[in-house]
mmCIF file of C-alpha atoms and ligand atoms in Angstrom:
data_model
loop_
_atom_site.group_PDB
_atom_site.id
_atom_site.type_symbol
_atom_site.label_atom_id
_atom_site.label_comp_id
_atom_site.label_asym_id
_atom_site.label_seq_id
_atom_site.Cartn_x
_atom_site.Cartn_y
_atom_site.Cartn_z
ATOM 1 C CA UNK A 1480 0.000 0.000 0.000
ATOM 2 C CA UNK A 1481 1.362 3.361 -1.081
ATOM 3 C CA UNK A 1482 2.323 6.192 1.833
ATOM 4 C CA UNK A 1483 -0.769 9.175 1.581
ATOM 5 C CA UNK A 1484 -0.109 12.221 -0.718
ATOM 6 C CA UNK A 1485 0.481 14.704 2.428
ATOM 7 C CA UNK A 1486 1.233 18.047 0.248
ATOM 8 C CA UNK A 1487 -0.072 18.940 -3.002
ATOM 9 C CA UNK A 1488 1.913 21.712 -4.102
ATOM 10 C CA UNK A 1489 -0.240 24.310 -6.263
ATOM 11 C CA UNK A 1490 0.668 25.918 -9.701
ATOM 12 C CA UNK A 1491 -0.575 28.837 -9.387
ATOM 13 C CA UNK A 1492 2.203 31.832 -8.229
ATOM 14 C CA UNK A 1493 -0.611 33.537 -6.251
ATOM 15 C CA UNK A 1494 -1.271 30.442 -3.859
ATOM 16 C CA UNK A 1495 -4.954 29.826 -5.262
ATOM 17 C CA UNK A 1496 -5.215 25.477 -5.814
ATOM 18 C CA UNK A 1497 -7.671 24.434 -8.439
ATOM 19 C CA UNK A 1498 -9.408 20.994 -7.797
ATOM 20 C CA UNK A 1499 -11.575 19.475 -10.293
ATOM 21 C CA UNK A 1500 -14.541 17.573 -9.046
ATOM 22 C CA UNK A 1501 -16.420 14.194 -10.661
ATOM 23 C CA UNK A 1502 -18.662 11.982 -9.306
ATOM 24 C CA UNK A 1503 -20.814 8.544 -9.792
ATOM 25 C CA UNK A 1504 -19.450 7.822 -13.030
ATOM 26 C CA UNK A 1505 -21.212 3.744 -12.052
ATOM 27 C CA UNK A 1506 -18.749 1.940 -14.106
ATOM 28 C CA UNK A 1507 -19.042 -1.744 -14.654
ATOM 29 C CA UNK A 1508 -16.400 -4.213 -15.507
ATOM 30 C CA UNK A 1509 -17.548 -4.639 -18.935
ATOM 31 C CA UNK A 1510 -16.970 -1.323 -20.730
ATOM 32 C CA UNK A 1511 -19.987 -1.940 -23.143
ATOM 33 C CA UNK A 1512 -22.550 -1.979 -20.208
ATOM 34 C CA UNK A 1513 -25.135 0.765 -21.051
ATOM 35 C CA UNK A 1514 -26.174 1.881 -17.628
ATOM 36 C CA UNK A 1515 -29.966 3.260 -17.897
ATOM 37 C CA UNK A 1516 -29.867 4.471 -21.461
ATOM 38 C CA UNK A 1517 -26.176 5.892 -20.847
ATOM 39 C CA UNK A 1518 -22.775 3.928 -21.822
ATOM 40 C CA UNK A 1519 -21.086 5.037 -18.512
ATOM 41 C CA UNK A 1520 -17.627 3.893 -19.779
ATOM 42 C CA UNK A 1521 -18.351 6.532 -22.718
ATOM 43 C CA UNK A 1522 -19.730 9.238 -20.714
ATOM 44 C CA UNK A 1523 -16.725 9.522 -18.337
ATOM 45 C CA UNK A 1524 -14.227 8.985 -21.499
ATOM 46 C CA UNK A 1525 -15.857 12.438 -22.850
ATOM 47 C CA UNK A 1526 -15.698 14.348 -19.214
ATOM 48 C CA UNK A 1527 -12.220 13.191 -18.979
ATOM 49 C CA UNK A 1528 -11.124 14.604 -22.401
ATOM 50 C CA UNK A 1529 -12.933 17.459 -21.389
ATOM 51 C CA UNK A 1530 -11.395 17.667 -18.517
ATOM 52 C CA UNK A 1531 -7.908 17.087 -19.630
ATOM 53 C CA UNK A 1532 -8.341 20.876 -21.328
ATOM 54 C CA UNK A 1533 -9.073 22.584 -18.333
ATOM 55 C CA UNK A 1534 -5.856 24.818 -17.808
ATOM 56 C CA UNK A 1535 -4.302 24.855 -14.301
ATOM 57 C CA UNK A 1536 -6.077 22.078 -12.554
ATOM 58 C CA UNK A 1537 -3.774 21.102 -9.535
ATOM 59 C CA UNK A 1538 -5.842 17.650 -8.312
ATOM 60 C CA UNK A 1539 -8.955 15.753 -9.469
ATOM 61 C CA UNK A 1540 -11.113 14.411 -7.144
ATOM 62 C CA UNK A 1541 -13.930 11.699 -7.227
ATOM 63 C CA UNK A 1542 -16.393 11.828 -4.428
ATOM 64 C CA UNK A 1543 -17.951 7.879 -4.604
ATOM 65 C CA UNK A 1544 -19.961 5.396 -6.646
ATOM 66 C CA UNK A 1545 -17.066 4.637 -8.912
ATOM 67 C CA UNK A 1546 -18.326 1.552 -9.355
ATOM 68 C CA UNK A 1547 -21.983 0.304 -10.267
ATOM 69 C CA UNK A 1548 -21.419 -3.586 -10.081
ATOM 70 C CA UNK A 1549 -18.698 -3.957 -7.410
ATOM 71 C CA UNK A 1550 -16.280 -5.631 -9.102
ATOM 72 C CA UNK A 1551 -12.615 -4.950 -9.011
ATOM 73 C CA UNK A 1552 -11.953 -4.901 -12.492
ATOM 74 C CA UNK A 1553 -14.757 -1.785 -12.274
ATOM 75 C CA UNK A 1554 -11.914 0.290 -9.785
ATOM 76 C CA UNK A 1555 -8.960 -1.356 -11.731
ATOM 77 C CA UNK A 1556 -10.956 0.181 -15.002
ATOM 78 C CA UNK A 1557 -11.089 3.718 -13.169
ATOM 79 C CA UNK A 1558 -7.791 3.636 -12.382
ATOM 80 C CA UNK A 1559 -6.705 3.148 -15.871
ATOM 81 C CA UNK A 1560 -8.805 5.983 -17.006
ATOM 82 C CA UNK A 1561 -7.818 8.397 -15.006
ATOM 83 C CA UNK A 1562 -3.742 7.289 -15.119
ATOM 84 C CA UNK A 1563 -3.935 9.286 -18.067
ATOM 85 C CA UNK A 1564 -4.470 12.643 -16.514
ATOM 86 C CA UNK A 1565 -1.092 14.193 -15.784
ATOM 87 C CA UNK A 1566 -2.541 14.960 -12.129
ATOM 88 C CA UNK A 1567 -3.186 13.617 -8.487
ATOM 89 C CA UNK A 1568 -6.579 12.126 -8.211
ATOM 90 C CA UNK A 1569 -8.318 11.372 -5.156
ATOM 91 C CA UNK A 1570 -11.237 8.871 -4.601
ATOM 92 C CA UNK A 1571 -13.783 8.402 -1.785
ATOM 93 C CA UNK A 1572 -16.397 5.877 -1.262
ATOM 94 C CA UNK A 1573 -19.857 6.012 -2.201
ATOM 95 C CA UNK A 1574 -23.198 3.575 -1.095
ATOM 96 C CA UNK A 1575 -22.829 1.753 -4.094
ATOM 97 C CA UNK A 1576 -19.041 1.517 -4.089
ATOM 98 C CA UNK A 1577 -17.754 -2.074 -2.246
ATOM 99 C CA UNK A 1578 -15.123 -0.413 0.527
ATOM 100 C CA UNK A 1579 -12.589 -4.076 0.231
ATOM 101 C CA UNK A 1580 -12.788 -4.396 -3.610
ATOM 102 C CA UNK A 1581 -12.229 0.024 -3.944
ATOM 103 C CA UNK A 1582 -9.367 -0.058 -1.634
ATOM 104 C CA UNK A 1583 -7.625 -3.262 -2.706
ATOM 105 C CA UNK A 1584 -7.500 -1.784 -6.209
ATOM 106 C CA UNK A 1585 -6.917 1.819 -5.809
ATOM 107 C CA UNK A 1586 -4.385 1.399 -3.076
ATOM 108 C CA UNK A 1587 -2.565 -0.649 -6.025
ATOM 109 C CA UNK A 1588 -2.829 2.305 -8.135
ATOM 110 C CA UNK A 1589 -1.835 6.056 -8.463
ATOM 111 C CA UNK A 1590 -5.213 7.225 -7.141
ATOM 112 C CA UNK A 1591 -4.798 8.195 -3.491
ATOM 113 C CA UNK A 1592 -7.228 7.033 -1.412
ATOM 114 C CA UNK A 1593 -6.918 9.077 1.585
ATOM 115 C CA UNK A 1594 -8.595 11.646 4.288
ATOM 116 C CA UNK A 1595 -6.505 14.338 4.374
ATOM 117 C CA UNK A 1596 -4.286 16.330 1.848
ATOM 118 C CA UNK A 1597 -2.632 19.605 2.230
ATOM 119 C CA UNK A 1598 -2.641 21.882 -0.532
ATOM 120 C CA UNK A 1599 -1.045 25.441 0.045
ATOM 121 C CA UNK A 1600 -3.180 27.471 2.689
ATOM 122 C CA UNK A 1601 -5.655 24.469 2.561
ATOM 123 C CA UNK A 1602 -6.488 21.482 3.220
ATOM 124 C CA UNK A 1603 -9.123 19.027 1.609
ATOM 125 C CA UNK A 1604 -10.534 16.536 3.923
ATOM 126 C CA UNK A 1605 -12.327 13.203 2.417
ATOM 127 C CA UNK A 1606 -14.629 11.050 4.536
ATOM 128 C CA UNK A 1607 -16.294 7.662 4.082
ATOM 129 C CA UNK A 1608 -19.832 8.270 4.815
ATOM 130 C CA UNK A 1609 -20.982 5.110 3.531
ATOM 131 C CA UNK A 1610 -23.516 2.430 5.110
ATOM 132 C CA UNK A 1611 -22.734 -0.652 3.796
ATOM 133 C CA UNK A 1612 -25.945 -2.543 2.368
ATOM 134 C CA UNK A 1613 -28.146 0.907 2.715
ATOM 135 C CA UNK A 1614 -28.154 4.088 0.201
ATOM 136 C CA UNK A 1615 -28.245 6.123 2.998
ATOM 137 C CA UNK A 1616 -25.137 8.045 4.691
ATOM 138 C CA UNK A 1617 -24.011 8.560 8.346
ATOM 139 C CA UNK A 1618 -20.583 10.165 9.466
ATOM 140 C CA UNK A 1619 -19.658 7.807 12.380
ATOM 141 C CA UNK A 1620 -18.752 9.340 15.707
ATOM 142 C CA UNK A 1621 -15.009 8.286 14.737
ATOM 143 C CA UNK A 1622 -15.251 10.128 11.893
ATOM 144 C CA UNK A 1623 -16.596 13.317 13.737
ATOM 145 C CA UNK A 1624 -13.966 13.099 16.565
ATOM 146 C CA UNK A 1625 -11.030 13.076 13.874
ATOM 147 C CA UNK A 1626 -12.774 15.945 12.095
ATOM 148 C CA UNK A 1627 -12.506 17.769 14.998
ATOM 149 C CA UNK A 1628 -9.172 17.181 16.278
ATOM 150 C CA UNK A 1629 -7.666 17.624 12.749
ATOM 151 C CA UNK A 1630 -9.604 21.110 12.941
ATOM 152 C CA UNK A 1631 -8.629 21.649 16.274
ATOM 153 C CA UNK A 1632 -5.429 21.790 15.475
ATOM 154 C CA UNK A 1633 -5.107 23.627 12.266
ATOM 155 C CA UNK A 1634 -7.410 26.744 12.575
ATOM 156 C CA UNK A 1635 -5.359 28.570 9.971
ATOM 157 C CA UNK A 1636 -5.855 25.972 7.090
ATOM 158 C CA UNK A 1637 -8.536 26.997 4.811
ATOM 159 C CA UNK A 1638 -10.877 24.187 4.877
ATOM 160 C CA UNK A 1639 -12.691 22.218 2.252
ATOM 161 C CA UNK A 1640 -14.915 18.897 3.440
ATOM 162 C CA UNK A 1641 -15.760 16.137 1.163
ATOM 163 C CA UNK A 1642 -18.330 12.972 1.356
ATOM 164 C CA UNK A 1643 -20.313 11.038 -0.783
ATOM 165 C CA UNK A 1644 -24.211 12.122 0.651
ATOM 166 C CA UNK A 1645 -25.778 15.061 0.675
ATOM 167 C CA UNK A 1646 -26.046 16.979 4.276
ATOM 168 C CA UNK A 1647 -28.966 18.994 3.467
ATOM 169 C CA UNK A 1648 -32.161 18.603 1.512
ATOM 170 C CA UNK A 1649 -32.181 18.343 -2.383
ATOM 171 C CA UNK A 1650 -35.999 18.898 -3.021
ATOM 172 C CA UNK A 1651 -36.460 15.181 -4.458
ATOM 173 C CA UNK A 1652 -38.269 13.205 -2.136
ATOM 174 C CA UNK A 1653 -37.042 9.840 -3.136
ATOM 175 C CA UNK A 1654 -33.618 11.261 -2.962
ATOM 176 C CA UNK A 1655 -33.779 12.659 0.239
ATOM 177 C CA UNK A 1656 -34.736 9.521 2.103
ATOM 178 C CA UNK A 1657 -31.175 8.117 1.193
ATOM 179 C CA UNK A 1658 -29.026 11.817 2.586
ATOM 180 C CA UNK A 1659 -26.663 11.889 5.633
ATOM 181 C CA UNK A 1660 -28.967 11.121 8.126
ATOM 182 C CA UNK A 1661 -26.429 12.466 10.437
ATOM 183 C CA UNK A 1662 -26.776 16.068 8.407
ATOM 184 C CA UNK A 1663 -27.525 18.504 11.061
ATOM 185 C CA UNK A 1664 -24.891 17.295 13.246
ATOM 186 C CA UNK A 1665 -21.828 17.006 10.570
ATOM 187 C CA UNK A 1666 -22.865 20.770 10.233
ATOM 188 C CA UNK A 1667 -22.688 21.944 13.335
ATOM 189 C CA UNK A 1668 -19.237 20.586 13.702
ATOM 190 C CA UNK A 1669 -18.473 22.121 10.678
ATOM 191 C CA UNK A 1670 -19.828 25.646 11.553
ATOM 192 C CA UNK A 1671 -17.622 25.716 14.882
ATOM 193 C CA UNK A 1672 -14.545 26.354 12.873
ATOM 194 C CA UNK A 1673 -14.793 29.059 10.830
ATOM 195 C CA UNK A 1674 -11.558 27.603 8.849
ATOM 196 C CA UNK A 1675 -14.473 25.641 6.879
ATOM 197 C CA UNK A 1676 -14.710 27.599 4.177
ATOM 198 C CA UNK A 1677 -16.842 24.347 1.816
ATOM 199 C CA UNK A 1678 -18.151 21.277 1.461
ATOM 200 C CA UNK A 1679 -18.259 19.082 -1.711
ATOM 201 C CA UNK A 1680 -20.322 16.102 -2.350
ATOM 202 C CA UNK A 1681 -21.772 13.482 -5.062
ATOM 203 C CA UNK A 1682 -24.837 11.233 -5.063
ATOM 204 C CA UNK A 1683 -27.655 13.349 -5.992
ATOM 205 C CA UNK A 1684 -26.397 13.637 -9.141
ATOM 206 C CA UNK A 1685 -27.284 16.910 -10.096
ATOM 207 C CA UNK A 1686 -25.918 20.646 -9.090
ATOM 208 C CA UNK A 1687 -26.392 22.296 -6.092
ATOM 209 C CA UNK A 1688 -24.792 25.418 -4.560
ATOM 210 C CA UNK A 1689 -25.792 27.155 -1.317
ATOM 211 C CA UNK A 1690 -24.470 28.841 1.789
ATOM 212 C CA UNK A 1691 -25.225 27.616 5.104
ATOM 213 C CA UNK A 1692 -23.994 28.955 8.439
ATOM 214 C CA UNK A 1693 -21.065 30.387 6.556
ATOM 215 C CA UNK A 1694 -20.155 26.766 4.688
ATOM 216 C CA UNK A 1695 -20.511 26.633 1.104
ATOM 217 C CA UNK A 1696 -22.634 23.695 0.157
ATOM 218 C CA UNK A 1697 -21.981 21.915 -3.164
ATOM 219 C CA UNK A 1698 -22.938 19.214 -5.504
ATOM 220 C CA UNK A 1699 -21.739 18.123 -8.853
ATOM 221 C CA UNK A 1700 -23.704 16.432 -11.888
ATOM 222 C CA UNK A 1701 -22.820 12.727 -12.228
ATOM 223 C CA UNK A 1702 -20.548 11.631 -14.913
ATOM 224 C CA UNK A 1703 -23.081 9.119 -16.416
ATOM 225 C CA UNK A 1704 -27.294 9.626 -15.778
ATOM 226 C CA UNK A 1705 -28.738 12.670 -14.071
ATOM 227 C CA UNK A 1706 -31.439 13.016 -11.902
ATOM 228 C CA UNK A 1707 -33.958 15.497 -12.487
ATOM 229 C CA UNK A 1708 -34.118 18.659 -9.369
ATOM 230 C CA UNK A 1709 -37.161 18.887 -7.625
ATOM 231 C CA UNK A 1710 -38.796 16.066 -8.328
ATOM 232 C CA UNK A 1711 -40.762 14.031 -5.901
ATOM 233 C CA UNK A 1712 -39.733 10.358 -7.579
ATOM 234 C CA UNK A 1713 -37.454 9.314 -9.509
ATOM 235 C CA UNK A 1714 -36.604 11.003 -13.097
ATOM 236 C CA UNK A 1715 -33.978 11.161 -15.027
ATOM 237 C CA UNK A 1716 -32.520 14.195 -16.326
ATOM 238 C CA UNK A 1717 -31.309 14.764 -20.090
ATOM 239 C CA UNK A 1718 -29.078 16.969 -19.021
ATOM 240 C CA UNK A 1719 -25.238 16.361 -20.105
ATOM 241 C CA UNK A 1720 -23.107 14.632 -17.605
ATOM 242 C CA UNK A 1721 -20.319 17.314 -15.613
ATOM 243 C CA UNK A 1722 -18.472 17.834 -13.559
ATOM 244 C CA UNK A 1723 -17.242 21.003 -11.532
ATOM 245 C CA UNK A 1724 -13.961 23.560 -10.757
ATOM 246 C CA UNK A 1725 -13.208 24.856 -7.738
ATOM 247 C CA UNK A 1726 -10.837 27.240 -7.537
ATOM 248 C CA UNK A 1727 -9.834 28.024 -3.786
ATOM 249 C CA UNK A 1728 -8.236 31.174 -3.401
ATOM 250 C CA UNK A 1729 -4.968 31.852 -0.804
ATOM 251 C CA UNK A 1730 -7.669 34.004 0.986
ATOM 252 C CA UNK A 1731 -9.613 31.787 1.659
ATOM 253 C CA UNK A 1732 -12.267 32.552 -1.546
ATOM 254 C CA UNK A 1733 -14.049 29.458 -3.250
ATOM 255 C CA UNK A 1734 -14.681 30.557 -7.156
ATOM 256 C CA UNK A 1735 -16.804 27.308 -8.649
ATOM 257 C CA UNK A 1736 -18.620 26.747 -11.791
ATOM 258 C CA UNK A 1737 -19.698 23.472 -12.826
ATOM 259 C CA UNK A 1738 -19.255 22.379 -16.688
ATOM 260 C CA UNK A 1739 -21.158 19.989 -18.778
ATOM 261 C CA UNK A 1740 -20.318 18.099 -21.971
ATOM 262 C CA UNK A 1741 -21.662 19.837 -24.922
ATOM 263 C CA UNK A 1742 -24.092 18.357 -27.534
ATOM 264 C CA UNK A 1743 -26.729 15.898 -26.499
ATOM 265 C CA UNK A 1744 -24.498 12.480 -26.835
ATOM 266 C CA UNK A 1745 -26.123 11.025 -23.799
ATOM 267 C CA UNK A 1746 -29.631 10.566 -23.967
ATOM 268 C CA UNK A 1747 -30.914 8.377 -20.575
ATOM 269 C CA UNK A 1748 -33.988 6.227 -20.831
ATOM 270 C CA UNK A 1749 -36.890 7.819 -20.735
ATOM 271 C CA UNK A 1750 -38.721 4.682 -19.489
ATOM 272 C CA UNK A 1751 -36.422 4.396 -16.641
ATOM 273 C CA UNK A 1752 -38.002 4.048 -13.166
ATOM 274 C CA UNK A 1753 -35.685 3.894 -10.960
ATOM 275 C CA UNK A 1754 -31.964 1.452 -10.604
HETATM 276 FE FE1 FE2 B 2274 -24.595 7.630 -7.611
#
């Protein structure tokens, strides 16, 4: 098992680090395996390329459900996508994401799988928030108690929090029964430190950006099916897959925008009712 990434040392001369963000690309071992409607193999092919044209991108990160089937040849197939990238790349777990198979593989490979990495005046911190056998999330009290000591002790390190499940309501109903049912707590942690500048996370596949208590609250598309905002069961959205930049100034500053593939290449199934 490789030693963790413990600096990440930014290009940019004024300080600011630049982290790009995917999530749930759902891959299978078979590369042909049309997920829903959408080839996910394919879809995270074309936000990789995309990717790969982004100037000044210091670290990719991939916040859970790399996999869709659980099989190691799905992680060892992520891992061979991203090698490509001439950057770090960090992975956490997601619900449908096997924990043994994920970090068998991608402790074999260049992606760090890891909780903490410092990156000029910050510091991303990844957590598993993963039930296993149950959509839903839950930060476990061990979890919480290293959050806090790590924050404890570095109140000058511009913070940004990643997970897999959403802390706060999305507006779907069937999506909201499978959030961090530990939400309001993991926030109030957060909130205590006012180093905590964000916090990123996957699994609803679709975008969200608010403030709370201070903390901004984000979530990226999916790189393979979308589900549609607001909606009380479950729809899938024809919007492109994304994915999104964050670019976290020396200050402090979070400047994000999230990107989609252009064109309408990925069309889901519009009979789909649920997965
Ligand atoms: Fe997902």
């Amino acid at each position: 098992m490789k030693s963790p990434l413990e600096h990440l040392h930014p290009e940019a001369e004024d300080g600011s680090v630049v982290l790009a963000q995917l999530s749930d690309p759902h891959l299978f071992a078979d590369r042909n395996n049309v997920f829903l409607g959408i080839n996910p193999y394919d879809s995270l092919s074309a936000v990789l390329a995309q990717l790969a044209e982004e100037s000044g991108v210091d670290a990719l990160l991939a916040s859970g459900d790399i996999s869709q089937d659980h099989s190691a040849e799905s992680y060892q197939l992520f891992t061979n996508m991203v090698d490509n990238l001439p950057l770090p790349v960090f992975a956490l777990p997601g619900n449908h994401d096997l924990p043994s198979h994920m970090h068998s593989v991608l402790g074999a490979s260049p992606v760090h799988y890891q909780r903490r990495v410092r990156m000029g005046n910050w510091q991303l911190l990844m957590l598993d928030s993963t039930v296993l056998g149950i959509p839903a999330g839950h930060v476990p009290l061990s979890e919480l108690r290293w959050l806090q000591g790590v924050l404890e002790a570095s109140t000058d390190t511009h913070t940004m929090v990643a997970l897999h499940h959403h802390a706060v309501p999305t507006g779907c109903a069937w999506l909201d029964q499978h959030s961090l049912d530990n939400g309001a707590e993991f926030l109030s942690l957060l909130a205590r430190y006012p180093q905590v500048k964000g916090v990123v996370w996957g699994h609803v596949h679709q975008e969200m950006d608010l403030m709370h208590e201070g903390i901004r609250l984000m979530a990226v598309p999916s790189t393979s099916i979308q589900f549609l905002p607001n909606s009380r069961g479950f729809v899938l959205d024809t919007q492109q897959p994304g994915y999104r930049l964050l670019r976290l100034g020396s200050d402090g500053s979070i400047d994000t925008q999230v990107k989609r593939l252009t064109g309408h290449e990925f069309v889901p199934d519009p009979t789909a009712s649920g997965y």
